[in-house]
Each structure stands twice: as C-alpha cells, then as structure tokens.
Short mmCIF file of C-alpha atoms in Angstrom, two decimals:
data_model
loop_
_atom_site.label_atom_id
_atom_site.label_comp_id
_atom_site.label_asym_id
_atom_site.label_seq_id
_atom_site.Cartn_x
_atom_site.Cartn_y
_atom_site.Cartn_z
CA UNK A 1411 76.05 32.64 113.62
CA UNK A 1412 79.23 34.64 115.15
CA UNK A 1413 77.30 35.32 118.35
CA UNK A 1414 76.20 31.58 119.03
CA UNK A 1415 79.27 30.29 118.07
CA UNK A 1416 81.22 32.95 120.82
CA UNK A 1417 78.03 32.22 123.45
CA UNK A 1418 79.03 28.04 122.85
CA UNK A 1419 82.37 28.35 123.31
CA UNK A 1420 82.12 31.00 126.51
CA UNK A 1421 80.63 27.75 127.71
CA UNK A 1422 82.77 25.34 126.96
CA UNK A 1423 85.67 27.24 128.46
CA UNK A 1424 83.72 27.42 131.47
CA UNK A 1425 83.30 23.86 131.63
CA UNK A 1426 86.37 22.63 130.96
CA UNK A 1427 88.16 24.95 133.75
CA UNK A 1428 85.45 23.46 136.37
CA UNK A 1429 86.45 19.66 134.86
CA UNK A 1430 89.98 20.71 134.43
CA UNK A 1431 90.37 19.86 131.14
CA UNK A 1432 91.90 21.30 128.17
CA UNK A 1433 90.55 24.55 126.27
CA UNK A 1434 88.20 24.24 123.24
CA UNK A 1435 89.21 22.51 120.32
CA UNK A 1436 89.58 24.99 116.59
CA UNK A 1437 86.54 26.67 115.73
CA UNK A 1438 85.15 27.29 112.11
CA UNK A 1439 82.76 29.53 110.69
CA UNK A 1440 79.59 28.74 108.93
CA UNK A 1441 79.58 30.04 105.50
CA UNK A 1442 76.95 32.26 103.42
CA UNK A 1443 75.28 31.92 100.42
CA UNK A 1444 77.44 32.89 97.55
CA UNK A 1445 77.25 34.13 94.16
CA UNK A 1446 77.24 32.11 91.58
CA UNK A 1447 77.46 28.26 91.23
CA UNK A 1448 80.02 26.89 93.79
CA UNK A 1449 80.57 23.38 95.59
CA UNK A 1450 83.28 24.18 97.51
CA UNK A 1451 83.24 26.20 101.53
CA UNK A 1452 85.58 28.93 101.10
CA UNK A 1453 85.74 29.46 104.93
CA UNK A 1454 89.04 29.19 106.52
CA UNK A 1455 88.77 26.86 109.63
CA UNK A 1456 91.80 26.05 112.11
CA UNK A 1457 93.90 27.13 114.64
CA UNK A 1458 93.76 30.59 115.94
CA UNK A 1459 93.74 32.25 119.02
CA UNK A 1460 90.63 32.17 121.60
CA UNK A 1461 87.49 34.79 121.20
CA UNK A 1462 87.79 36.71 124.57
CA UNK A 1463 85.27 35.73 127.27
CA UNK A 1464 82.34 38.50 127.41
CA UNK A 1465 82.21 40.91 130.05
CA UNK A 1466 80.86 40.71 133.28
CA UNK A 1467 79.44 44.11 133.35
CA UNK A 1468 76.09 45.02 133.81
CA UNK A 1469 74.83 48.50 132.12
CA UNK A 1470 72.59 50.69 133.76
CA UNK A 1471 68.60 50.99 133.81
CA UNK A 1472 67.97 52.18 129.91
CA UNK A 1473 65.97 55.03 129.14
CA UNK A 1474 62.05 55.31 128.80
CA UNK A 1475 62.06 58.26 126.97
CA UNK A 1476 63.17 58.99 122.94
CA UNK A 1477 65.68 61.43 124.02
CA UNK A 1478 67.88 63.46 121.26
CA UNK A 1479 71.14 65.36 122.29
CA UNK A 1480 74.00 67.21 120.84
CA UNK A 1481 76.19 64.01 120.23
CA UNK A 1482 74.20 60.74 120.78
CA UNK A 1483 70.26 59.68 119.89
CA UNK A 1484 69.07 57.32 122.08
CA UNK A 1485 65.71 55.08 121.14
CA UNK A 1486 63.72 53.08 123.52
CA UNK A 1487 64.01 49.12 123.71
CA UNK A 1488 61.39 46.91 121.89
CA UNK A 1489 59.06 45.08 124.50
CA UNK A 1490 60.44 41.51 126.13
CA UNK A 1491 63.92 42.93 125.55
CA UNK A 1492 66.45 42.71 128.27
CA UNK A 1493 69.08 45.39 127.90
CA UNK A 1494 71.25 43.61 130.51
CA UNK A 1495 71.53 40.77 128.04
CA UNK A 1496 75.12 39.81 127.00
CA UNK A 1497 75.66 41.33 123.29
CA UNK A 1498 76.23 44.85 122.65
CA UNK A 1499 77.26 44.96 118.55
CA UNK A 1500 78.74 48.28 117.67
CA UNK A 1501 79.47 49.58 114.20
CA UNK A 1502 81.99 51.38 112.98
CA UNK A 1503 80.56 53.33 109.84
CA UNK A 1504 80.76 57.47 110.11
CA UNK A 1505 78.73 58.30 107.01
CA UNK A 1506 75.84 55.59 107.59
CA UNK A 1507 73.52 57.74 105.98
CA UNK A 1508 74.98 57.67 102.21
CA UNK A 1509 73.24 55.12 99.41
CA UNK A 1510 76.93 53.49 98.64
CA UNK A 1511 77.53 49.56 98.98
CA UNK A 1512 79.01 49.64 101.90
CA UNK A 1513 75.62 51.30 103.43
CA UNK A 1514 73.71 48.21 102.22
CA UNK A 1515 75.72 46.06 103.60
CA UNK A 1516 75.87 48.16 107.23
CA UNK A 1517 71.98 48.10 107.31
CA UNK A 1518 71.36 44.37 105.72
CA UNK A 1519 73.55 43.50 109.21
CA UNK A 1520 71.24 45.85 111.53
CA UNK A 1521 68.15 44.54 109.32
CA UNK A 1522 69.50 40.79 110.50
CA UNK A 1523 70.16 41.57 114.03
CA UNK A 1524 66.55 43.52 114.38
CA UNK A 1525 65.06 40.24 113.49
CA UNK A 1526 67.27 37.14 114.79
CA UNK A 1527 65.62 35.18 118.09
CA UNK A 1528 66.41 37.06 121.44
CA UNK A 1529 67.89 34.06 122.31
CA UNK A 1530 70.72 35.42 120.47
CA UNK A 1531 71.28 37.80 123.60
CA UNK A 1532 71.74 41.04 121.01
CA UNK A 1533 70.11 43.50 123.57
CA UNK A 1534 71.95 46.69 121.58
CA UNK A 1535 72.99 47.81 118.54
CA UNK A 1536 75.47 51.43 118.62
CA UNK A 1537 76.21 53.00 115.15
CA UNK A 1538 79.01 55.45 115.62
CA UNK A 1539 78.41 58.39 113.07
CA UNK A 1540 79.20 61.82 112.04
CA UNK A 1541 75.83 62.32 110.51
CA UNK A 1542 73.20 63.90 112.99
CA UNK A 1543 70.38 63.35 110.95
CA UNK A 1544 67.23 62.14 113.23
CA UNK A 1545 66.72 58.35 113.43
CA UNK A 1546 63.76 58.06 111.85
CA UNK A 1547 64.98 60.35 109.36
CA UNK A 1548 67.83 57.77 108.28
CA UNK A 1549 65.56 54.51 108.64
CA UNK A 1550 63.59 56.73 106.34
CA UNK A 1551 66.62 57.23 103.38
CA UNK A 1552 67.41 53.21 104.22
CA UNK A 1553 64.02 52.11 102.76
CA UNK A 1554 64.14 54.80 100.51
CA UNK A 1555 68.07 53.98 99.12
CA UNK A 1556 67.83 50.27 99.88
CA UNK A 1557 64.33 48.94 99.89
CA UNK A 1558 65.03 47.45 103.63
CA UNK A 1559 62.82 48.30 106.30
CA UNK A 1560 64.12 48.29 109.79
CA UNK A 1561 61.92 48.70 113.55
CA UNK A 1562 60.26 52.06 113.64
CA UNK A 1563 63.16 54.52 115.39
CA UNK A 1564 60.88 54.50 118.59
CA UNK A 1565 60.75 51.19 118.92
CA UNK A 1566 63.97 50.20 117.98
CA UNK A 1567 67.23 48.90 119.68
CA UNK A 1568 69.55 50.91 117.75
CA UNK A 1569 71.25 53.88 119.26
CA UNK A 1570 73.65 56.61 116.92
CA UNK A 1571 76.45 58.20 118.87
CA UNK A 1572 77.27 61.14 117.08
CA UNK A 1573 80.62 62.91 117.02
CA UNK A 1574 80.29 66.35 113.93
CA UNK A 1575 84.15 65.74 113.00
CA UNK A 1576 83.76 64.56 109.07
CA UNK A 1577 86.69 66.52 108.46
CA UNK A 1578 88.91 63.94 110.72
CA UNK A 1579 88.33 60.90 108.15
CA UNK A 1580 88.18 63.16 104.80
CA UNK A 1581 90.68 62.44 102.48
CA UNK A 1582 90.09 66.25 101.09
CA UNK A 1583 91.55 67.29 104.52
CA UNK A 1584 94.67 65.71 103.86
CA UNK A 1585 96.93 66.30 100.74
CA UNK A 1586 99.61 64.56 101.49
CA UNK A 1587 100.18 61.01 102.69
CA UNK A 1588 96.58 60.73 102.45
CA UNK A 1589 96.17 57.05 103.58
CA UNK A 1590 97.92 57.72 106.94
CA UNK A 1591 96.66 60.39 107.81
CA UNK A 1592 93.05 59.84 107.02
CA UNK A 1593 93.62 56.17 109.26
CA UNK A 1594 94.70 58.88 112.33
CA UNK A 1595 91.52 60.69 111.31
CA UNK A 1596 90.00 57.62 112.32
CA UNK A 1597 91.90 56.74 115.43
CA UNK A 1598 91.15 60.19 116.75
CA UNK A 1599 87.56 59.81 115.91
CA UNK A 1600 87.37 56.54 117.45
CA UNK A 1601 88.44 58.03 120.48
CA UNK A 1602 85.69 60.49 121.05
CA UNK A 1603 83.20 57.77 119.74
CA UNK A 1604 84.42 55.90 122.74
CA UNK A 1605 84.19 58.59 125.52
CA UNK A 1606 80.92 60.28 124.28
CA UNK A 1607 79.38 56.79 124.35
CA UNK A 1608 80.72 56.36 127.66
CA UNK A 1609 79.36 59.87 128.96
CA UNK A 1610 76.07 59.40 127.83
CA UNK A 1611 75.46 56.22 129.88
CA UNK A 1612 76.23 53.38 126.86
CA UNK A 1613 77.76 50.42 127.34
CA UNK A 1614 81.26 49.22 126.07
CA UNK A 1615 80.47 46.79 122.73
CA UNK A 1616 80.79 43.29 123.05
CA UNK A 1617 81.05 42.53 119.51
CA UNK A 1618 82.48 45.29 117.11
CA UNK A 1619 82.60 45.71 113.39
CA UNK A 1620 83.98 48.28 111.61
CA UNK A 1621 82.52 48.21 107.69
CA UNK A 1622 84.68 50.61 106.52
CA UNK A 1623 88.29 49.64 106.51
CA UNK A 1624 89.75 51.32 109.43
CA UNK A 1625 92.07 49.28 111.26
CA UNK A 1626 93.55 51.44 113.42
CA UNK A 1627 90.40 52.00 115.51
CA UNK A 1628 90.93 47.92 116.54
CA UNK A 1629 93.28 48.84 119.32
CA UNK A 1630 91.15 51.23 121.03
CA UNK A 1631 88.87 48.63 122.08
CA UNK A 1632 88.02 46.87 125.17
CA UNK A 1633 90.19 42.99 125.67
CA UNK A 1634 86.83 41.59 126.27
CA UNK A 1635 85.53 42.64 122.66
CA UNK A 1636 84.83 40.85 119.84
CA UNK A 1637 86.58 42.37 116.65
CA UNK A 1638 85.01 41.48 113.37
CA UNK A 1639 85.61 43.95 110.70
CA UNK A 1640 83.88 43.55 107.46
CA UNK A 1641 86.46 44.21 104.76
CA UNK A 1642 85.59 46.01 101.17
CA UNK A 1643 88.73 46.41 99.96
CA UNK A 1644 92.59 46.30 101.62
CA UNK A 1645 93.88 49.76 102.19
CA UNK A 1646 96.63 48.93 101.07
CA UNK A 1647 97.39 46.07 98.94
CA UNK A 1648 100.24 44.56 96.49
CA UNK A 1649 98.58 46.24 93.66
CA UNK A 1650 99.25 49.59 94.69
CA UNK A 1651 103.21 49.26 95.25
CA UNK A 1652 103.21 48.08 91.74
CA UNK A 1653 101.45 50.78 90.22
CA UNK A 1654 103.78 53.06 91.59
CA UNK A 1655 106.48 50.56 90.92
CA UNK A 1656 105.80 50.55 86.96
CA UNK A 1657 105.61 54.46 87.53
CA UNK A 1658 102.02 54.66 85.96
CA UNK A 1659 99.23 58.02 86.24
CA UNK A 1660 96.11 56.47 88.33
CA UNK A 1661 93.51 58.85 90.14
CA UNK A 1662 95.47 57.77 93.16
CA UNK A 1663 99.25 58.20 91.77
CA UNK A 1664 99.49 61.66 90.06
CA UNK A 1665 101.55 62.21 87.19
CA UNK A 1666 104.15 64.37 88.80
CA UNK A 1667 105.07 61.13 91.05
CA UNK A 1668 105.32 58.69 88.20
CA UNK A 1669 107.51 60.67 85.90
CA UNK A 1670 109.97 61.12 88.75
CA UNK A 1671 112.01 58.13 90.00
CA UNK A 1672 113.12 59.78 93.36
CA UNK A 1673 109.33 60.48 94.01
CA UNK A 1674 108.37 56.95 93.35
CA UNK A 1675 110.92 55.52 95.42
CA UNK A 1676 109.34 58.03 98.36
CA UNK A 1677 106.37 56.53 97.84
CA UNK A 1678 107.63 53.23 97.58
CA UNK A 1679 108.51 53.57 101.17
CA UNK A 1680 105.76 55.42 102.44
CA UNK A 1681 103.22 52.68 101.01
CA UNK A 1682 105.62 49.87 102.96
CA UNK A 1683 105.70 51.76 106.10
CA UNK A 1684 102.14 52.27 106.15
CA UNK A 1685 101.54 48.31 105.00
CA UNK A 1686 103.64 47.48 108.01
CA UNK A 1687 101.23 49.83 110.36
CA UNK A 1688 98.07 48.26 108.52
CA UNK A 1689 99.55 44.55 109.32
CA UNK A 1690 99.93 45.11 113.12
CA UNK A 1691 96.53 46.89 113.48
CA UNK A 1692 95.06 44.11 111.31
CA UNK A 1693 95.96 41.15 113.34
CA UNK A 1694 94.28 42.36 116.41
CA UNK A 1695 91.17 41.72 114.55
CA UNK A 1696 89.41 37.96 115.97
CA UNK A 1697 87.88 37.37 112.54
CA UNK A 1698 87.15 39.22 109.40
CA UNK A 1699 84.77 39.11 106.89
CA UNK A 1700 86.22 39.69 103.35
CA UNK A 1701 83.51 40.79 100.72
CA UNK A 1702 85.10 38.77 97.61
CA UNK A 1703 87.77 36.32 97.28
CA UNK A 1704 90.13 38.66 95.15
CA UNK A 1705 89.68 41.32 98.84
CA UNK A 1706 90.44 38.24 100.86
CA UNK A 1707 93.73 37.35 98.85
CA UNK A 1708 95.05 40.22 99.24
CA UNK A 1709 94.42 41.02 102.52
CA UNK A 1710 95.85 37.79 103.32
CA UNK A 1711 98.93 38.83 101.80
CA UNK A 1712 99.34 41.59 104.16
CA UNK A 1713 97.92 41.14 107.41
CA UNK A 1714 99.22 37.13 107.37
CA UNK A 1715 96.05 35.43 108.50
CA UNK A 1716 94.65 33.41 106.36
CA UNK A 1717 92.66 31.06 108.49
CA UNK A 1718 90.95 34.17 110.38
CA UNK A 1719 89.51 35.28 106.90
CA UNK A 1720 86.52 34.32 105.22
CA UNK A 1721 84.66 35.52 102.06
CA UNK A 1722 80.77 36.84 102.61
CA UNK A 1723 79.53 38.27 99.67
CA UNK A 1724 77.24 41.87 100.13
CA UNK A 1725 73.75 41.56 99.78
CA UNK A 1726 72.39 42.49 96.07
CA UNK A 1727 68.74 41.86 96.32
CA UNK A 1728 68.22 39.31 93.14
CA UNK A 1729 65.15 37.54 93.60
CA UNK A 1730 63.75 40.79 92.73
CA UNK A 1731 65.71 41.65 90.14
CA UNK A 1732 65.68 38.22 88.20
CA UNK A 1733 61.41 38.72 88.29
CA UNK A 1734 62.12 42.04 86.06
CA UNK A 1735 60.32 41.40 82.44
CA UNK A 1736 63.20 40.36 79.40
CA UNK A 1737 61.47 42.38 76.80
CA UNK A 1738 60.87 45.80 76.21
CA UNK A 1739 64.02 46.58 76.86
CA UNK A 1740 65.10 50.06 75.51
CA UNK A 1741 68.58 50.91 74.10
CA UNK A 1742 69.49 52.35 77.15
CA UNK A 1743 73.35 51.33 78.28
CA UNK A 1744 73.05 51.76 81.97
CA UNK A 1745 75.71 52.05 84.70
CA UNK A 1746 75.54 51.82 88.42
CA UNK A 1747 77.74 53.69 91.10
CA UNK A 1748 78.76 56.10 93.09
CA UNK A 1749 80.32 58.87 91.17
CA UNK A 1750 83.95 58.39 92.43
CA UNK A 1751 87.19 58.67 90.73
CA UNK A 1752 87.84 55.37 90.66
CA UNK A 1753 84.73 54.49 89.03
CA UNK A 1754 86.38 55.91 85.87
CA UNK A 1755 83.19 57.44 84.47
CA UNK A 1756 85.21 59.49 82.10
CA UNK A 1757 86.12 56.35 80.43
CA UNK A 1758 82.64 55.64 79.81
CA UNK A 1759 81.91 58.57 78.42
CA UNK A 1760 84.79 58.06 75.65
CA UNK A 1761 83.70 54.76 75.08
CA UNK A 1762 79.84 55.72 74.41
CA UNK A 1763 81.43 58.41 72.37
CA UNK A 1764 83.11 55.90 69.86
CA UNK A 1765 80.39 53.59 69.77
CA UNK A 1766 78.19 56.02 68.69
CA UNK A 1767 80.85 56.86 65.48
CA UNK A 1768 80.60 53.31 64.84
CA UNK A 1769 79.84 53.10 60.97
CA UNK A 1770 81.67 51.63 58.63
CA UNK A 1771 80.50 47.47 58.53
CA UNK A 1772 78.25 48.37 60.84
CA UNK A 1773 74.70 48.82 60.86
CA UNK A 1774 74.29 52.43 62.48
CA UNK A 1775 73.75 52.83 66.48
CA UNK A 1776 69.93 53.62 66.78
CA UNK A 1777 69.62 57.06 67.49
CA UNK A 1778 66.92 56.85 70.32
CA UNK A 1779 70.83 55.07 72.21
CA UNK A 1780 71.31 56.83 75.47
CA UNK A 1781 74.32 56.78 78.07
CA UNK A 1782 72.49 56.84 81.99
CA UNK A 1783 75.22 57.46 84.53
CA UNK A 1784 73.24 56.38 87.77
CA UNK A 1785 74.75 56.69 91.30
CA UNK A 1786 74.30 58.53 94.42
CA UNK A 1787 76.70 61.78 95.26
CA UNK A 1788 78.63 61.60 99.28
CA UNK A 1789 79.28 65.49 99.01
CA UNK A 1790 80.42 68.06 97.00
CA UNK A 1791 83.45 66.93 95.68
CA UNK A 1792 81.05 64.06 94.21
CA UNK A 1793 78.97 66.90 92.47
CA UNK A 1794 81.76 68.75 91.19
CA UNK A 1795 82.74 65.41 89.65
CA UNK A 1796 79.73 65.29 88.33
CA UNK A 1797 79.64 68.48 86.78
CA UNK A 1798 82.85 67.98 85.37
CA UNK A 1799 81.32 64.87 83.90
CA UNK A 1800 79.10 67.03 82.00
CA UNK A 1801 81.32 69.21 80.68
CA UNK A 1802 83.33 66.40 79.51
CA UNK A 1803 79.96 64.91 77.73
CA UNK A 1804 79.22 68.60 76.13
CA UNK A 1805 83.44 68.68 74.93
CA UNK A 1806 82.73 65.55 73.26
CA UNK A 1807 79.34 66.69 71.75
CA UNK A 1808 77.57 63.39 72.86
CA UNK A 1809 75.59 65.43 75.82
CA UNK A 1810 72.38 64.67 74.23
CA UNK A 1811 72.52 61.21 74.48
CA UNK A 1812 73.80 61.18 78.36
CA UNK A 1813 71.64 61.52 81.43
CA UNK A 1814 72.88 62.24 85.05
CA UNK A 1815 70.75 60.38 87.79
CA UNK A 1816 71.78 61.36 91.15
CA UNK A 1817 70.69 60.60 94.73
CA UNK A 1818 67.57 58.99 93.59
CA UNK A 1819 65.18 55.90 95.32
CA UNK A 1820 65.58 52.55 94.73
CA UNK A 1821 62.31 52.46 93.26
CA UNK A 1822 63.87 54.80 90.46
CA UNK A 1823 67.04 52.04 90.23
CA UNK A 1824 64.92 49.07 89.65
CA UNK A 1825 62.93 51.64 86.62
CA UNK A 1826 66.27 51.69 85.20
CA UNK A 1827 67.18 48.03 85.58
CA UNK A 1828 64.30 46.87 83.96
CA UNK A 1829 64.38 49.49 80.79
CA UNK A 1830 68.36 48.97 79.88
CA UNK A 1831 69.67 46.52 77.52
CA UNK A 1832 73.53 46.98 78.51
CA UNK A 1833 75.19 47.43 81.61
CA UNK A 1834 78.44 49.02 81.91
CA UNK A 1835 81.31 49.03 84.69
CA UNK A 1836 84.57 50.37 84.20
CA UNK A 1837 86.46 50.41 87.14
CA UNK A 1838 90.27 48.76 87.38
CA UNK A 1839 90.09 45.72 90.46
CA UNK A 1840 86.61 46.66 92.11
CA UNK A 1841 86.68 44.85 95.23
CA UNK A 1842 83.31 42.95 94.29
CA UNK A 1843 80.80 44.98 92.24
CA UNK A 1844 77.34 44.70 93.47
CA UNK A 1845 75.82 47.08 90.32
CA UNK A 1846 77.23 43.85 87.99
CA UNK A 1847 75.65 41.36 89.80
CA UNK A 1848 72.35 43.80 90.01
CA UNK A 1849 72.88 44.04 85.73
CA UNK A 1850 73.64 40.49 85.41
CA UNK A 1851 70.70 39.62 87.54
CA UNK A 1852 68.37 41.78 85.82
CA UNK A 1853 68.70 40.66 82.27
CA UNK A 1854 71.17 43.66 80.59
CA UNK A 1855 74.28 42.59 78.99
CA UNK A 1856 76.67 43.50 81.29
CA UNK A 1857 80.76 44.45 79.79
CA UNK A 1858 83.12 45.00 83.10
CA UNK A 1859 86.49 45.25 83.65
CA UNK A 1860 88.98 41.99 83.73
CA UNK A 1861 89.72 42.64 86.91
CA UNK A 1862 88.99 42.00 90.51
CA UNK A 1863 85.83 40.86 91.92
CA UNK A 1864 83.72 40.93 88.63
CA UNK A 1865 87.01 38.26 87.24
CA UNK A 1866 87.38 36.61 90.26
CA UNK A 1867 84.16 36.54 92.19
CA UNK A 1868 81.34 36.92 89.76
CA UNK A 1869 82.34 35.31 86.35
CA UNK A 1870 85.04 33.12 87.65
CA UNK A 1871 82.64 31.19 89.47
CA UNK A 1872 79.97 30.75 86.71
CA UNK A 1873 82.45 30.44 83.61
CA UNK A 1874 85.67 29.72 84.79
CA UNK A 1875 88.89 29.40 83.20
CA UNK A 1876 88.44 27.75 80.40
CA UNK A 1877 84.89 27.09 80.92
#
C-alpha cells in the first residue's frame, strides 16, 4: 500500500506541474488488521511534508550468475522481472538471521513483497546484515524459526550485503553510555552498508526501512528515498528518565547509579541529550510504522509527529494457533521469549517457586506441574543468561520441575502451545508481546504484566476499562 500510494502521488505531482496547478492534497495511510475487536482507524492522516519524487536512475544489467563474495550475496531475478523497475526496498536489520520478533516481522515484509503484483514496480529487495550465512541457508532457519516460506535463494529477488562488524552495534562493546554509542555503532555501519553496496554494482534504495530502531542511519540516505522505519520500541522514551528519576535498580539502571543522586542527575542529562539527538534523527523519517499504540505514544512524545505515525501490529500467525485442540492440556505453565534481561525470567522462576509452596487452603499443585522457559538464544551472553538461569532454578531447589528450550523450530513451539495450560510473561512495558497474543490465541491462560502493549494493545482493546 506505501508503494502505490508514493507511485499515485509521483503522478499527480507530475500532472499538476504540466497543468500548473497546486501540489497534492494530504495523504493518509491505509490501515492493517488489528488485534483484537476495534471500530475505530488508528492511522494518523493530515498534513505533512511531500514523499520525495523517485529517482531517475537506471541500475546496471543484473547478474546471471548466483555469485557469493566476501561482503555481499547476490541471487538471480525471478523470470518477467524487470530490474530497471522503479522500487528498490532496503532493510535495515544486521542480525536477520536470529528467531526474535523483530525477525518475523523483517521476513513477513520480504514474504509480502516476494508475492505482491509486479505492478507494484518492487524489482529489489537489499537486506543489510552482519551475518554471512548463505542465502539459502537463512531462507532455510526462516521456515524453520517462522513457518514462512520465501522464493528459493536462486530464484529470488533478495540480495544480503554483508559487512562482519557485529561488534559496531553490540551493546557488550560499549560499557558506558551504551545507547549512544551503540546508535554510532550503527551510523558507522550504515556507512559501509552504503559503499559496499555501491562497490558491488547495487543500486541506491528507493524505499528504506530500518526494523530495528536505529535512527541515526536516516541521514545517511539518499533525498530521493523513502524512509519508513518500523518501530518496536522508542530508544528512548519518558519512561526511562523516570526510572532514573525515582532512582530505582532496573537491568538497565544499575544500583550504583540509583543510590547516588549526583550519578542520577548525570544520567538525567545524558538520557536528555541523547532524546534530543533521537528527535532530530527521527523526524527525517517520511512515515513510521509503530508496532502498538503504547510504542506509538511514546514515540510521539519525543520525535513530535504524530500525524506521520501509525500503529501496525507484528504478525502472530493465529488462525493456526486458534485450530490447536482445548483439551488435553497438561499442567505445563509455558513462557515465550528470547532470553533477555528484560524478559525478567528470574522473576518467573521465583514465582513458580512460590506457587509450588502453595498449601495451606489450597488444594496441593499437582506434582507432574512443570516451568518451560522457551525462547531462542542471539549469542553467548544469551547462554550465559541462560545458564545462570539454571543455577538460579537449582539455588531454589525447583530445577526438577523447569525445562530450558532453546533455539528450537517452530514446529517444536506450536508442540508446546498446544500441551500448556498457562502462559506466563513477565516483562515491565513490552512494546507489544507477540508470545501473549500466541498464548491467548492458543487456548492457555495467559497472566502478563500491567503494562505496555499486553495493557494497552492486547487487553485494552478486548476488555477495556471498565469493561
């Protein structure tokens, strides 16, 4: 819908400059389908300034050949394709090849663009990466992960450009002043994106969308391009100042800064001067696609563009789900996501603990009750997590009833979905939470936290206040 919309009003600007009338009236964006029961269009429509005309340039001959290099894989075009067509979309996602939500969401996009009409002009589709895993390898992991099956590599008009610096957007590389520095990470790996796409004979995007957050890639880009970025969460957001304002411990405001009022106050200042950096980046941005109301609020609160924002949920696949059988259900209490710190699995781990003490005006927890933590690993600072999560489990004698499922198929996350009984999330303000909707849509009894997307975006629409 984004491309015909720009291709319409490319030309209607034409045509009004050859009649000599006036430019294009406000546009508005067609919404999605949402979760949940709602009426109302949450897209913003009005005033805001023009999408940029597309470029006049005309890439070379492509290539016949499959042809794997150091930095970039290039694939040969599907037949009836014309690779001088108007629309080159470029993504912005470095670790494409993990199993997280935001990796659903990057390939339900390329799945949609593989299959849309050619009269949609989409001649090329660029991932920018630091993973150099083979092509087919990572359509491979995507059907594997995700259940969605994209063009054989072959035959396919995706390319990867590949730049080896993880390091650059790593927040282990960068102690201090994380956020910043992890957003220059990005910058600088934007860069050689840029210039080894340029080298190996790709050309410039048309349309870009970064699904990961990074705003400071947006002013690398061309004039003539297209910026959409797909927002999960803000990176910084109102939230955040007052956590460190009430001076409490999170995973991402150590206890050394809270107890100390001068250290606060330096990070008081740091988080504005970084908001201020993340507004002017932000606003160079044409549109943006917010993946929950609760992420649109608040990045409407900082970048100041309300009417350029619009809520799209993230796919979560429940037609299938909702099909899973209601009974049989085991007393398993399942939860769903990557092992992060801010998925606060150590929480769940206390809170299984008490429930299984649980006696007194009680009838006793069955003792066939079983804690499965399931959620893919990005590296090893995920493992060690999750190692640490089982000594945790073993400390509180409850390692028995707890099973670790890592890095496994979707087939083996649908096993699990139809089994549990009770789904558990724990995290404070996820930004939507696509495991909750996949519990809620496959039958288990799902307790979240009141915060966030699951609040604002998935019961708030069904139940509502007061409802």
């Amino acid at each position: 819908q984004l491309l015909r919309i720009r291709g319409t009003m490319a030309n209607s600007r034409s045509t009004s400059r050859r009649r000599g009338g006036s430019r294009s009236p406000s546009r508005s964006i067609a919404s999605s389908n949402r979760v949940g029961n709602r009426d109302s269009n949450r897209v913003s429509t009005g005033k805001s300034r023009d999408f940029p005309a597309p470029p006049t340039h005309i890439p070379p001959t492509p290539p016949t050949n499959t042809t794997n290099t150091t930095h970039t894989t290039h694939t040969t075009y599907p037949p009836n394709t014309s690779y001088t067509s108007r629309h080159v979309v470029s993504f912005y996602h470095p670790n494409c090849n993990q199993g997280g939500g935001g990796e659903r969401v990057l390939w339900k996009m390329v799945e949609a663009l593989t299959s849309i009409p050619l009269s949609f002009k989409v001649s090329k589709i660029i991932i920018y990466t630091v993973d150099a895993t083979p092509a087919k390898d990572i359509f491979r992991n995507v059907e594997v992960k995700f259940g969605i099956e994209l063009p054989p590599a072959d035959s396919s008009p995706v390319s990867f450009v590949v730049v080896s610096r993880p390091d650059l957007i790593d927040p282990g590389s960068y102690l201090r002043f994380t956020m910043f520095r992890q957003m220059m990470g990005g910058y600088r790996l934007m860069r050689m994106f840029l210039e080894e796409a340029e080298s190996s004979g790709l050309p410039p995007p048309t349309v870009f969308i970064d699904t990961t957050g990074c705003s400071f890639t947006f002013p690398l880009l061309p004039r003539s391009c297209l910026v959409i970025p797909y927002v999960h969460y803000p990176t910084i957001s109102s939230d955040m100042f007052s956590l460190v304002y009430s001076r409490r411990p999170s995973y991402n405001n150590s206890a050394s800064v809270a107890q100390s009022r001068i250290m606060a106050f330096v990070k008081l200042l740091y988080f504005a001067a970084f908001a201020l950096c993340y507004h002017v980046t932000g606003r160079l941005a044409h549109r943006a696609m917010c993946n929950s109301d609760w992420t649109r609020a608040h990045l409407s609160y900082v970048w100041r563009r309300p009417k350029a924002l619009v809520t799209l949920h993230p796919p979560c696949g429940c037609e299938a789900l909702a099909k899973l059988p209601e009974g049989g259900r085991e007393p398993i209490v399942l939860s769903i996501g990557q092992f992060r710190p801010e998925k606060d699995h150590p929480l769940q781990l206390r809170s299984f603990k008490r429930l299984l003490e649980m006696r007194k005006g009680r009838k006793k927890v069955p003792k066939e009750t079983r804690l499965v933590l399931l959620g893919s690993c990005r590296g090893s600072e995920d493992e060690a997590r999750v190692s640490s999560l089982r000594a945790l489990a073993s400390s509180l004698k409850i390692s028995d009833r707890v099973d670790f499922v890592t890095n496994q198929p979707y087939s083996v996350l649908l096993s699990y979905l139809g089994r549990s009984s009770v789904g558990l999330h724990t995290m404070w303000n996820e930004h939507f939470g696509i495991g909750v909707v996949e519990m809620m849509a496959a039958g288990l009894l799902t307790v979240a936290h009141d915060s966030g997307g699951p609040r604002d975006d998935i019961i708030g629409p069904t139940l509502g206040a007061g409802g």
